[in-house]
Amino acid sequence: MIATINLSAGYRGLPVVGGVNISLRGGEFVAVIGPNAAGKTTLLKTLASLLKPLSGVVYLDGVDSARRGARETARLVGVVLTEQPRHLQLTVLEVVALGRYPYTNPLDRLSEKDRREVLRALRDMGIEDLAERRFGELSDGQRQKVMLARALAQEPRVLILDEPVTFLDPKARLEVLAEIKRVCIERGITVVASLHEVELALRMADRLIVVADGKVKTYDSPEEFVELGGPSILYGLGLGVKFSAETMALEFSRTNEGPRVFVIAGGGSGALVYRMLARLGYQFSTGVLHRGDIDYHVACMLGGRIVAERAFHPIGPESAQRALQEALSCAAAIYTSPEIGPLNLENQILAETVALQGPPLIILGNAEFQGAFASVESLSELSETLKKLLKNGEEAKQAAPTAE
């Protein structure tokens, strides 16, 4: 649907990106990512025919875009940029109706088909109930949906979006991107959207365009980008920041100097606990985890000390004994109430032993063990209980008489 050959884009004869060769198909959600000021907006404006190429060609539906008139291009390409809209006194219906300008007659009167497309665009973005509201009265998220509906009213084959969710709150970001993704599939539209939220891009996009150092590279999937180490290369991660291919998220590890806590977890039940401990400045050990378990990957990224077992094998006596020795050397222990089965039954036995022999065991969840220090239902309770426990332990240690 949209393709380029040896495209060079920039301003006043100065290229910002060059050698761009891409080919995008209908129904694809393509995310454009890269550092700030790398040229993402310049590329998008050139693809949308808002900027003339310095060299090379942009093809829209197989035809050189330079040979198309403005109205013809507007029937193929819908564009939503980051500029603040100026339609504050118009109703939502009137704003969306502006998207029909490529089709209206010289008097700008809407035909019956025009009205149907306006209503369809409102439905697609889920804002029919806002039709009579003034645009200036809307929230940022609602305004963005209106602007997207206006672009959809053009019946575009390609939708080009420059940072469509940058100024929205997290809930509105997810809502807007989910609506765009759904419409992209249902209408068979090619969506090309620049996103600062790399983690969202990796989860929602079908393909990636990466803009950096004046060059543009296309990846057939987000997975390919991650597999090739793209996040670390592109953003130069360091200072304890790592990208996890398993969780598709950034993880922040640091050298903590606080007391060490042992976490008996598994099956994803420990991931939030590990992050909480790292944030509070505590060191942590954990086990017994099966290699490949999501808890195993998160603990690795956060610098935890792990007692591990082979994937899909029952926890053996050697691993169980190492975990017990590690737990006994810690200042406190946490049991996250993971689901117990034949492969990890030893973790339940481990928790029972720790509850009786020490260190103090805090249970997160509905498990029960004789001798446990405390049971909590939430992470906030866990955090407060752990802080008090470790503070009291430290004070008791400092108050103990020193042997002469």
mmCIF file of C-alpha atoms in Angstrom, residues 5-329:
data_model
loop_
_atom_site.group_PDB
_atom_site.id
_atom_site.type_symbol
_atom_site.label_atom_id
_atom_site.label_comp_id
_atom_site.label_asym_id
_atom_site.label_seq_id
_atom_site.Cartn_x
_atom_site.Cartn_y
_atom_site.Cartn_z
ATOM 1 C CA ILE A 5 12.665 3.688 -2.942
ATOM 2 C CA ASN A 6 15.916 5.394 -1.932
ATOM 3 C CA LEU A 7 13.953 8.082 -0.114
ATOM 4 C CA SER A 8 15.806 11.007 1.424
ATOM 5 C CA ALA A 9 13.796 13.346 3.653
ATOM 6 C CA GLY A 10 14.687 16.614 5.307
ATOM 7 C CA TYR A 11 14.346 20.392 5.238
ATOM 8 C CA ARG A 12 15.799 23.130 3.038
ATOM 9 C CA GLY A 13 17.885 20.634 1.117
ATOM 10 C CA LEU A 14 19.443 19.136 4.252
ATOM 11 C CA PRO A 15 18.669 15.435 4.724
ATOM 12 C CA VAL A 16 17.516 14.155 8.112
ATOM 13 C CA VAL A 17 17.077 10.535 7.035
ATOM 14 C CA GLY A 18 18.278 8.901 3.839
ATOM 15 C CA GLY A 19 18.369 5.655 1.920
ATOM 16 C CA VAL A 20 14.870 4.724 3.066
ATOM 17 C CA ASN A 21 13.481 1.608 1.413
ATOM 18 C CA ILE A 22 10.305 0.284 2.995
ATOM 19 C CA SER A 23 7.248 -1.599 1.795
ATOM 20 C CA LEU A 24 4.160 -1.782 4.003
ATOM 21 C CA ARG A 25 1.042 -3.868 3.444
ATOM 22 C CA GLY A 26 -2.609 -3.213 4.166
ATOM 23 C CA GLY A 27 -3.896 -4.133 7.616
ATOM 24 C CA GLU A 28 -0.487 -3.749 9.288
ATOM 25 C CA PHE A 29 0.123 -1.743 12.441
ATOM 26 C CA VAL A 30 3.652 -0.385 11.995
ATOM 27 C CA ALA A 31 5.310 1.401 14.905
ATOM 28 C CA VAL A 32 8.051 3.956 14.247
ATOM 29 C CA ILE A 33 10.498 4.202 17.148
ATOM 30 C CA GLY A 34 13.848 5.849 17.764
ATOM 31 C CA PRO A 35 15.597 8.495 19.881
ATOM 32 C CA ASN A 36 14.262 12.037 20.097
ATOM 33 C CA ALA A 37 15.127 14.245 17.107
ATOM 34 C CA ALA A 38 16.166 11.205 15.069
ATOM 35 C CA GLY A 39 13.823 12.125 12.210
ATOM 36 C CA LYS A 40 10.628 10.170 12.939
ATOM 37 C CA THR A 41 8.310 13.145 12.317
ATOM 38 C CA THR A 42 10.241 14.128 9.199
ATOM 39 C CA LEU A 43 9.828 10.623 7.796
ATOM 40 C CA LEU A 44 6.109 10.512 8.587
ATOM 41 C CA LYS A 45 5.420 13.915 7.034
ATOM 42 C CA THR A 46 7.231 12.837 3.885
ATOM 43 C CA LEU A 47 5.266 9.588 3.693
ATOM 44 C CA ALA A 48 2.075 11.646 4.084
ATOM 45 C CA SER A 49 3.097 14.029 1.255
ATOM 46 C CA LEU A 50 3.238 16.967 3.655
ATOM 47 C CA LEU A 51 6.939 17.289 2.818
ATOM 48 C CA LYS A 52 8.440 16.755 -0.606
ATOM 49 C CA PRO A 53 11.206 14.141 -0.746
ATOM 50 C CA LEU A 54 14.698 15.537 -1.189
ATOM 51 C CA SER A 55 15.283 12.531 -3.429
ATOM 52 C CA GLY A 56 13.767 9.147 -4.097
ATOM 53 C CA VAL A 57 10.117 8.203 -4.410
ATOM 54 C CA VAL A 58 7.125 7.552 -2.148
ATOM 55 C CA TYR A 59 4.552 5.235 -3.714
ATOM 56 C CA LEU A 60 0.939 5.290 -2.566
ATOM 57 C CA ASP A 61 -1.080 2.384 -3.884
ATOM 58 C CA GLY A 62 1.570 1.829 -6.552
ATOM 59 C CA VAL A 63 1.624 5.432 -7.846
ATOM 60 C CA ASP A 64 4.310 8.067 -7.221
ATOM 61 C CA SER A 65 2.777 10.376 -4.614
ATOM 62 C CA ALA A 66 4.254 13.388 -6.420
ATOM 63 C CA ARG A 67 1.819 12.707 -9.284
ATOM 64 C CA ARG A 68 -1.251 12.861 -7.080
ATOM 65 C CA GLY A 69 -3.171 16.016 -6.230
ATOM 66 C CA ALA A 70 -3.932 17.057 -2.654
ATOM 67 C CA ARG A 71 -7.540 15.801 -2.708
ATOM 68 C CA GLU A 72 -6.568 12.499 -4.258
ATOM 69 C CA THR A 73 -3.838 12.004 -1.648
ATOM 70 C CA ALA A 74 -6.267 12.905 1.150
ATOM 71 C CA ARG A 75 -8.574 10.125 -0.018
ATOM 72 C CA LEU A 76 -5.729 7.666 0.491
ATOM 73 C CA VAL A 77 -3.894 9.013 3.536
ATOM 74 C CA GLY A 78 -5.291 10.175 6.861
ATOM 75 C CA VAL A 79 -2.903 12.108 9.094
ATOM 76 C CA VAL A 80 -2.962 12.997 12.794
ATOM 77 C CA LEU A 81 -0.027 15.124 13.931
ATOM 78 C CA THR A 82 0.936 16.464 17.352
ATOM 79 C CA GLU A 83 -0.131 20.069 16.680
ATOM 80 C CA GLN A 84 -2.865 21.307 19.014
ATOM 81 C CA PRO A 85 -6.244 21.429 17.218
ATOM 82 C CA ARG A 86 -8.020 24.750 16.686
ATOM 83 C CA HIS A 87 -11.615 23.527 16.532
ATOM 84 C CA LEU A 88 -12.521 24.331 20.132
ATOM 85 C CA GLN A 89 -15.968 25.806 19.410
ATOM 86 C CA LEU A 90 -17.070 23.142 16.923
ATOM 87 C CA THR A 91 -19.028 20.097 17.998
ATOM 88 C CA VAL A 92 -17.433 16.683 17.775
ATOM 89 C CA LEU A 93 -19.717 15.847 14.855
ATOM 90 C CA GLU A 94 -18.581 18.976 13.005
ATOM 91 C CA VAL A 95 -14.898 18.236 13.629
ATOM 92 C CA VAL A 96 -15.191 14.676 12.336
ATOM 93 C CA ALA A 97 -17.177 15.914 9.325
ATOM 94 C CA LEU A 98 -14.132 17.998 8.330
ATOM 95 C CA GLY A 99 -12.558 14.709 7.319
ATOM 96 C CA ARG A 100 -14.945 14.499 4.381
ATOM 97 C CA TYR A 101 -13.418 17.513 2.617
ATOM 98 C CA PRO A 102 -11.707 15.369 -0.064
ATOM 99 C CA TYR A 103 -15.167 14.221 -1.175
ATOM 100 C CA THR A 104 -17.492 17.203 -0.691
ATOM 101 C CA ASN A 105 -18.748 19.436 -3.482
ATOM 102 C CA PRO A 106 -17.621 23.067 -3.932
ATOM 103 C CA LEU A 107 -20.265 24.170 -1.396
ATOM 104 C CA ASP A 108 -18.878 21.699 1.180
ATOM 105 C CA ARG A 109 -22.280 20.095 1.609
ATOM 106 C CA LEU A 110 -22.344 16.591 3.018
ATOM 107 C CA SER A 111 -24.015 13.893 1.004
ATOM 108 C CA GLU A 112 -25.828 10.947 2.563
ATOM 109 C CA LYS A 113 -22.696 8.845 2.082
ATOM 110 C CA ASP A 114 -20.616 11.545 3.777
ATOM 111 C CA ARG A 115 -22.916 11.434 6.812
ATOM 112 C CA ARG A 116 -22.712 7.647 6.949
ATOM 113 C CA GLU A 117 -18.918 7.751 6.953
ATOM 114 C CA VAL A 118 -18.863 10.390 9.693
ATOM 115 C CA LEU A 119 -21.123 8.263 11.880
ATOM 116 C CA ARG A 120 -19.073 5.170 11.069
ATOM 117 C CA ALA A 121 -15.885 6.956 12.172
ATOM 118 C CA LEU A 122 -17.551 8.032 15.422
ATOM 119 C CA ARG A 123 -18.619 4.439 16.069
ATOM 120 C CA ASP A 124 -15.185 3.058 15.225
ATOM 121 C CA MET A 125 -13.600 5.274 17.880
ATOM 122 C CA GLY A 126 -16.414 4.679 20.380
ATOM 123 C CA ILE A 127 -17.393 8.358 20.688
ATOM 124 C CA GLU A 128 -20.956 8.469 19.287
ATOM 125 C CA ASP A 129 -22.149 9.790 22.652
ATOM 126 C CA LEU A 130 -19.861 12.822 22.286
ATOM 127 C CA ALA A 131 -21.249 13.923 18.906
ATOM 128 C CA GLU A 132 -22.988 17.068 20.205
ATOM 129 C CA ARG A 133 -20.307 18.053 22.735
ATOM 130 C CA ARG A 134 -18.037 21.022 22.051
ATOM 131 C CA PHE A 135 -14.531 19.918 21.128
ATOM 132 C CA GLY A 136 -13.038 22.353 23.644
ATOM 133 C CA GLU A 137 -14.909 20.681 26.510
ATOM 134 C CA LEU A 138 -13.293 17.274 26.014
ATOM 135 C CA SER A 139 -10.432 15.561 27.832
ATOM 136 C CA ASP A 140 -7.131 15.001 26.043
ATOM 137 C CA GLY A 141 -7.976 11.350 25.438
ATOM 138 C CA GLN A 142 -11.399 12.194 24.021
ATOM 139 C CA ARG A 143 -9.913 14.877 21.762
ATOM 140 C CA GLN A 144 -7.393 12.419 20.382
ATOM 141 C CA LYS A 145 -10.170 9.962 19.567
ATOM 142 C CA VAL A 146 -12.024 12.745 17.756
ATOM 143 C CA MET A 147 -8.969 13.595 15.653
ATOM 144 C CA LEU A 148 -8.533 9.930 14.795
ATOM 145 C CA ALA A 149 -12.207 9.730 13.847
ATOM 146 C CA ARG A 150 -11.755 12.763 11.583
ATOM 147 C CA ALA A 151 -8.895 10.986 9.809
ATOM 148 C CA LEU A 152 -10.959 7.790 9.506
ATOM 149 C CA ALA A 153 -13.821 9.778 7.963
ATOM 150 C CA GLN A 154 -11.517 10.301 4.970
ATOM 151 C CA GLU A 155 -11.791 6.528 4.265
ATOM 152 C CA PRO A 156 -7.990 6.322 4.096
ATOM 153 C CA ARG A 157 -6.003 3.341 2.955
ATOM 154 C CA VAL A 158 -3.089 4.579 5.105
ATOM 155 C CA LEU A 159 -3.281 6.228 8.525
ATOM 156 C CA ILE A 160 -0.171 8.153 9.605
ATOM 157 C CA LEU A 161 0.016 9.134 13.269
ATOM 158 C CA ASP A 162 2.739 11.186 14.927
ATOM 159 C CA GLU A 163 2.978 10.340 18.629
ATOM 160 C CA PRO A 164 -0.776 9.725 18.990
ATOM 161 C CA VAL A 165 -0.673 8.922 22.729
ATOM 162 C CA THR A 166 2.236 10.990 24.066
ATOM 163 C CA PHE A 167 0.172 13.457 26.121
ATOM 164 C CA LEU A 168 -2.387 10.957 27.389
ATOM 165 C CA ASP A 169 -2.615 9.245 30.762
ATOM 166 C CA PRO A 170 -1.852 5.482 30.883
ATOM 167 C CA LYS A 171 -5.516 4.408 30.660
ATOM 168 C CA ALA A 172 -6.206 6.687 27.699
ATOM 169 C CA ARG A 173 -3.020 5.507 25.950
ATOM 170 C CA LEU A 174 -4.134 1.904 26.080
ATOM 171 C CA GLU A 175 -7.687 2.769 25.003
ATOM 172 C CA VAL A 176 -6.562 4.822 22.008
ATOM 173 C CA LEU A 177 -3.984 2.290 20.825
ATOM 174 C CA ALA A 178 -6.452 -0.571 21.238
ATOM 175 C CA GLU A 179 -9.024 1.281 19.131
ATOM 176 C CA ILE A 180 -6.410 2.048 16.455
ATOM 177 C CA LYS A 181 -5.285 -1.586 16.366
ATOM 178 C CA ARG A 182 -8.855 -2.862 16.063
ATOM 179 C CA VAL A 183 -9.768 -0.419 13.280
ATOM 180 C CA CYS A 184 -6.516 -1.225 11.477
ATOM 181 C CA ILE A 185 -7.550 -4.883 11.327
ATOM 182 C CA GLU A 186 -11.256 -4.374 10.600
ATOM 183 C CA ARG A 187 -10.768 -1.816 7.823
ATOM 184 C CA GLY A 188 -7.571 -3.287 6.415
ATOM 185 C CA ILE A 189 -5.807 0.055 6.861
ATOM 186 C CA THR A 190 -2.036 0.422 6.999
ATOM 187 C CA VAL A 191 -1.286 2.294 10.227
ATOM 188 C CA VAL A 192 2.117 3.946 10.617
ATOM 189 C CA ALA A 193 2.490 5.473 14.090
ATOM 190 C CA SER A 194 5.486 6.950 15.871
ATOM 191 C CA LEU A 195 5.571 5.954 19.527
ATOM 192 C CA HIS A 196 7.786 6.969 22.434
ATOM 193 C CA GLU A 197 6.407 4.100 24.506
ATOM 194 C CA VAL A 198 8.734 1.370 23.242
ATOM 195 C CA GLU A 199 7.229 -1.318 25.462
ATOM 196 C CA LEU A 200 3.758 -0.572 24.058
ATOM 197 C CA ALA A 201 5.150 -0.570 20.522
ATOM 198 C CA LEU A 202 6.688 -3.991 21.015
ATOM 199 C CA ARG A 203 3.418 -5.408 22.305
ATOM 200 C CA MET A 204 1.028 -3.886 19.761
ATOM 201 C CA ALA A 205 2.890 -3.464 16.483
ATOM 202 C CA ASP A 206 3.033 -6.005 13.673
ATOM 203 C CA ARG A 207 6.260 -4.517 12.323
ATOM 204 C CA LEU A 208 8.787 -1.899 13.408
ATOM 205 C CA ILE A 209 10.511 0.965 11.665
ATOM 206 C CA VAL A 210 13.545 2.145 13.630
ATOM 207 C CA VAL A 211 14.909 5.629 12.929
ATOM 208 C CA ALA A 212 18.373 6.412 14.281
ATOM 209 C CA ASP A 213 21.567 8.133 13.145
ATOM 210 C CA GLY A 214 19.992 9.323 9.898
ATOM 211 C CA LYS A 215 19.071 5.801 8.847
ATOM 212 C CA VAL A 216 15.858 3.803 8.742
ATOM 213 C CA LYS A 217 15.630 0.061 9.284
ATOM 214 C CA THR A 218 12.548 -2.140 9.091
ATOM 215 C CA TYR A 219 12.002 -5.217 11.249
ATOM 216 C CA ASP A 220 9.473 -7.843 10.227
ATOM 217 C CA SER A 221 8.340 -8.239 13.819
ATOM 218 C CA PRO A 222 8.979 -6.797 17.291
ATOM 219 C CA GLU A 223 10.353 -10.205 18.256
ATOM 220 C CA GLU A 224 13.053 -9.941 15.603
ATOM 221 C CA PHE A 225 14.041 -6.510 16.921
ATOM 222 C CA VAL A 226 14.340 -7.819 20.488
ATOM 223 C CA GLU A 227 16.112 -11.019 19.437
ATOM 224 C CA LEU A 228 18.803 -8.989 17.694
ATOM 225 C CA GLY A 229 19.410 -6.867 20.799
ATOM 226 C CA GLY A 230 17.684 -3.825 19.335
ATOM 227 C CA PRO A 231 16.540 -2.143 22.578
ATOM 228 C CA SER A 232 19.996 -2.174 24.138
ATOM 229 C CA ILE A 233 21.700 -1.038 20.931
ATOM 230 C CA LEU A 234 19.189 1.684 20.137
ATOM 231 C CA TYR A 235 18.897 3.225 23.578
ATOM 232 C CA GLY A 236 22.335 2.474 24.979
ATOM 233 C CA LEU A 237 20.958 0.989 28.173
ATOM 234 C CA GLY A 238 23.254 1.053 31.163
ATOM 235 C CA LEU A 239 23.429 2.148 34.815
ATOM 236 C CA GLY A 240 21.528 -0.922 35.930
ATOM 237 C CA VAL A 241 18.839 -0.728 33.248
ATOM 238 C CA LYS A 242 18.273 -3.866 31.193
ATOM 239 C CA PHE A 243 15.669 -4.968 28.678
ATOM 240 C CA SER A 244 14.071 -8.338 29.301
ATOM 241 C CA ALA A 245 13.187 -10.280 26.166
ATOM 242 C CA GLU A 246 11.015 -12.566 28.270
ATOM 243 C CA THR A 247 8.848 -9.844 29.816
ATOM 244 C CA MET A 248 9.263 -7.319 26.956
ATOM 245 C CA ALA A 249 9.971 -4.690 29.597
ATOM 246 C CA LEU A 250 12.758 -2.631 31.103
ATOM 247 C CA GLU A 251 14.085 -3.855 34.429
ATOM 248 C CA PHE A 252 16.094 -1.716 36.847
ATOM 249 C CA SER A 253 18.712 -3.523 38.881
ATOM 250 C CA ARG A 254 21.079 -1.899 41.326
ATOM 251 C CA THR A 255 23.629 -2.874 43.917
ATOM 252 C CA ASN A 256 21.579 -3.003 47.114
ATOM 253 C CA GLU A 257 23.252 -3.063 50.525
ATOM 254 C CA GLY A 258 20.277 -3.725 52.773
ATOM 255 C CA PRO A 259 19.450 -7.006 54.525
ATOM 256 C CA ARG A 260 19.017 -10.117 52.379
ATOM 257 C CA VAL A 261 15.561 -11.656 52.053
ATOM 258 C CA PHE A 262 14.828 -15.138 50.748
ATOM 259 C CA VAL A 263 11.767 -15.525 48.506
ATOM 260 C CA ILE A 264 10.093 -18.895 47.926
ATOM 261 C CA ALA A 265 8.187 -18.352 44.698
ATOM 262 C CA GLY A 266 7.519 -19.680 41.206
ATOM 263 C CA GLY A 267 5.083 -19.434 38.313
ATOM 264 C CA GLY A 268 5.204 -15.631 38.248
ATOM 265 C CA SER A 269 4.153 -15.250 41.891
ATOM 266 C CA GLY A 270 7.486 -13.702 42.864
ATOM 267 C CA ALA A 271 8.065 -11.092 40.141
ATOM 268 C CA LEU A 272 6.367 -8.185 41.919
ATOM 269 C CA VAL A 273 7.974 -9.164 45.214
ATOM 270 C CA TYR A 274 11.449 -9.075 43.637
ATOM 271 C CA ARG A 275 10.758 -5.612 42.214
ATOM 272 C CA MET A 276 9.473 -4.413 45.584
ATOM 273 C CA LEU A 277 12.569 -5.692 47.381
ATOM 274 C CA ALA A 278 14.897 -4.072 44.835
ATOM 275 C CA ARG A 279 13.035 -0.769 45.162
ATOM 276 C CA LEU A 280 13.298 -0.864 48.954
ATOM 277 C CA GLY A 281 17.037 -1.443 48.741
ATOM 278 C CA TYR A 282 17.078 -5.032 50.025
ATOM 279 C CA GLN A 283 19.168 -7.825 48.591
ATOM 280 C CA PHE A 284 17.270 -10.983 47.753
ATOM 281 C CA SER A 285 17.784 -14.665 47.102
ATOM 282 C CA THR A 286 15.113 -16.934 45.683
ATOM 283 C CA GLY A 287 14.338 -20.548 44.926
ATOM 284 C CA VAL A 288 13.825 -23.124 44.047
ATOM 285 C CA LEU A 289 12.956 -21.778 40.579
ATOM 286 C CA HIS A 290 12.777 -23.772 37.392
ATOM 287 C CA ARG A 291 14.902 -22.377 34.589
ATOM 288 C CA GLY A 292 12.586 -20.719 32.097
ATOM 289 C CA ASP A 293 10.023 -19.755 34.742
ATOM 290 C CA ILE A 294 9.050 -16.076 34.481
ATOM 291 C CA ASP A 295 10.205 -15.577 38.083
ATOM 292 C CA TYR A 296 13.600 -16.959 37.076
ATOM 293 C CA HIS A 297 13.982 -14.365 34.315
ATOM 294 C CA VAL A 298 12.844 -11.421 36.437
ATOM 295 C CA ALA A 299 15.113 -12.447 39.322
ATOM 296 C CA CYS A 300 18.062 -12.683 36.924
ATOM 297 C CA MET A 301 17.392 -9.205 35.521
ATOM 298 C CA LEU A 302 17.166 -7.710 39.013
ATOM 299 C CA GLY A 303 20.395 -9.295 40.208
ATOM 300 C CA GLY A 304 18.889 -11.826 42.608
ATOM 301 C CA ARG A 305 20.798 -14.848 43.859
ATOM 302 C CA ILE A 306 18.933 -17.870 42.470
ATOM 303 C CA VAL A 307 18.747 -21.514 43.469
ATOM 304 C CA ALA A 308 17.542 -23.166 40.264
ATOM 305 C CA GLU A 309 16.353 -26.516 38.984
ATOM 306 C CA ARG A 310 16.141 -27.839 35.437
ATOM 307 C CA ALA A 311 12.968 -26.948 33.577
ATOM 308 C CA PHE A 312 10.156 -29.528 33.728
ATOM 309 C CA HIS A 313 11.978 -31.610 36.359
ATOM 310 C CA PRO A 314 10.904 -32.137 39.974
ATOM 311 C CA ILE A 315 12.926 -30.160 42.482
ATOM 312 C CA GLY A 316 15.681 -32.515 43.591
ATOM 313 C CA PRO A 317 17.044 -32.969 47.130
ATOM 314 C CA GLU A 318 20.287 -31.193 46.295
ATOM 315 C CA SER A 319 18.499 -28.049 45.046
ATOM 316 C CA ALA A 320 16.138 -28.142 48.018
ATOM 317 C CA GLN A 321 19.037 -28.388 50.475
ATOM 318 C CA ARG A 322 20.899 -25.496 48.827
ATOM 319 C CA ALA A 323 17.754 -23.393 49.005
ATOM 320 C CA LEU A 324 17.298 -24.162 52.698
ATOM 321 C CA GLN A 325 20.905 -23.224 53.502
ATOM 322 C CA GLU A 326 20.509 -19.990 51.545
ATOM 323 C CA ALA A 327 17.242 -19.190 53.333
ATOM 324 C CA LEU A 328 18.746 -19.835 56.767
ATOM 325 C CA SER A 329 21.478 -17.302 56.021
#
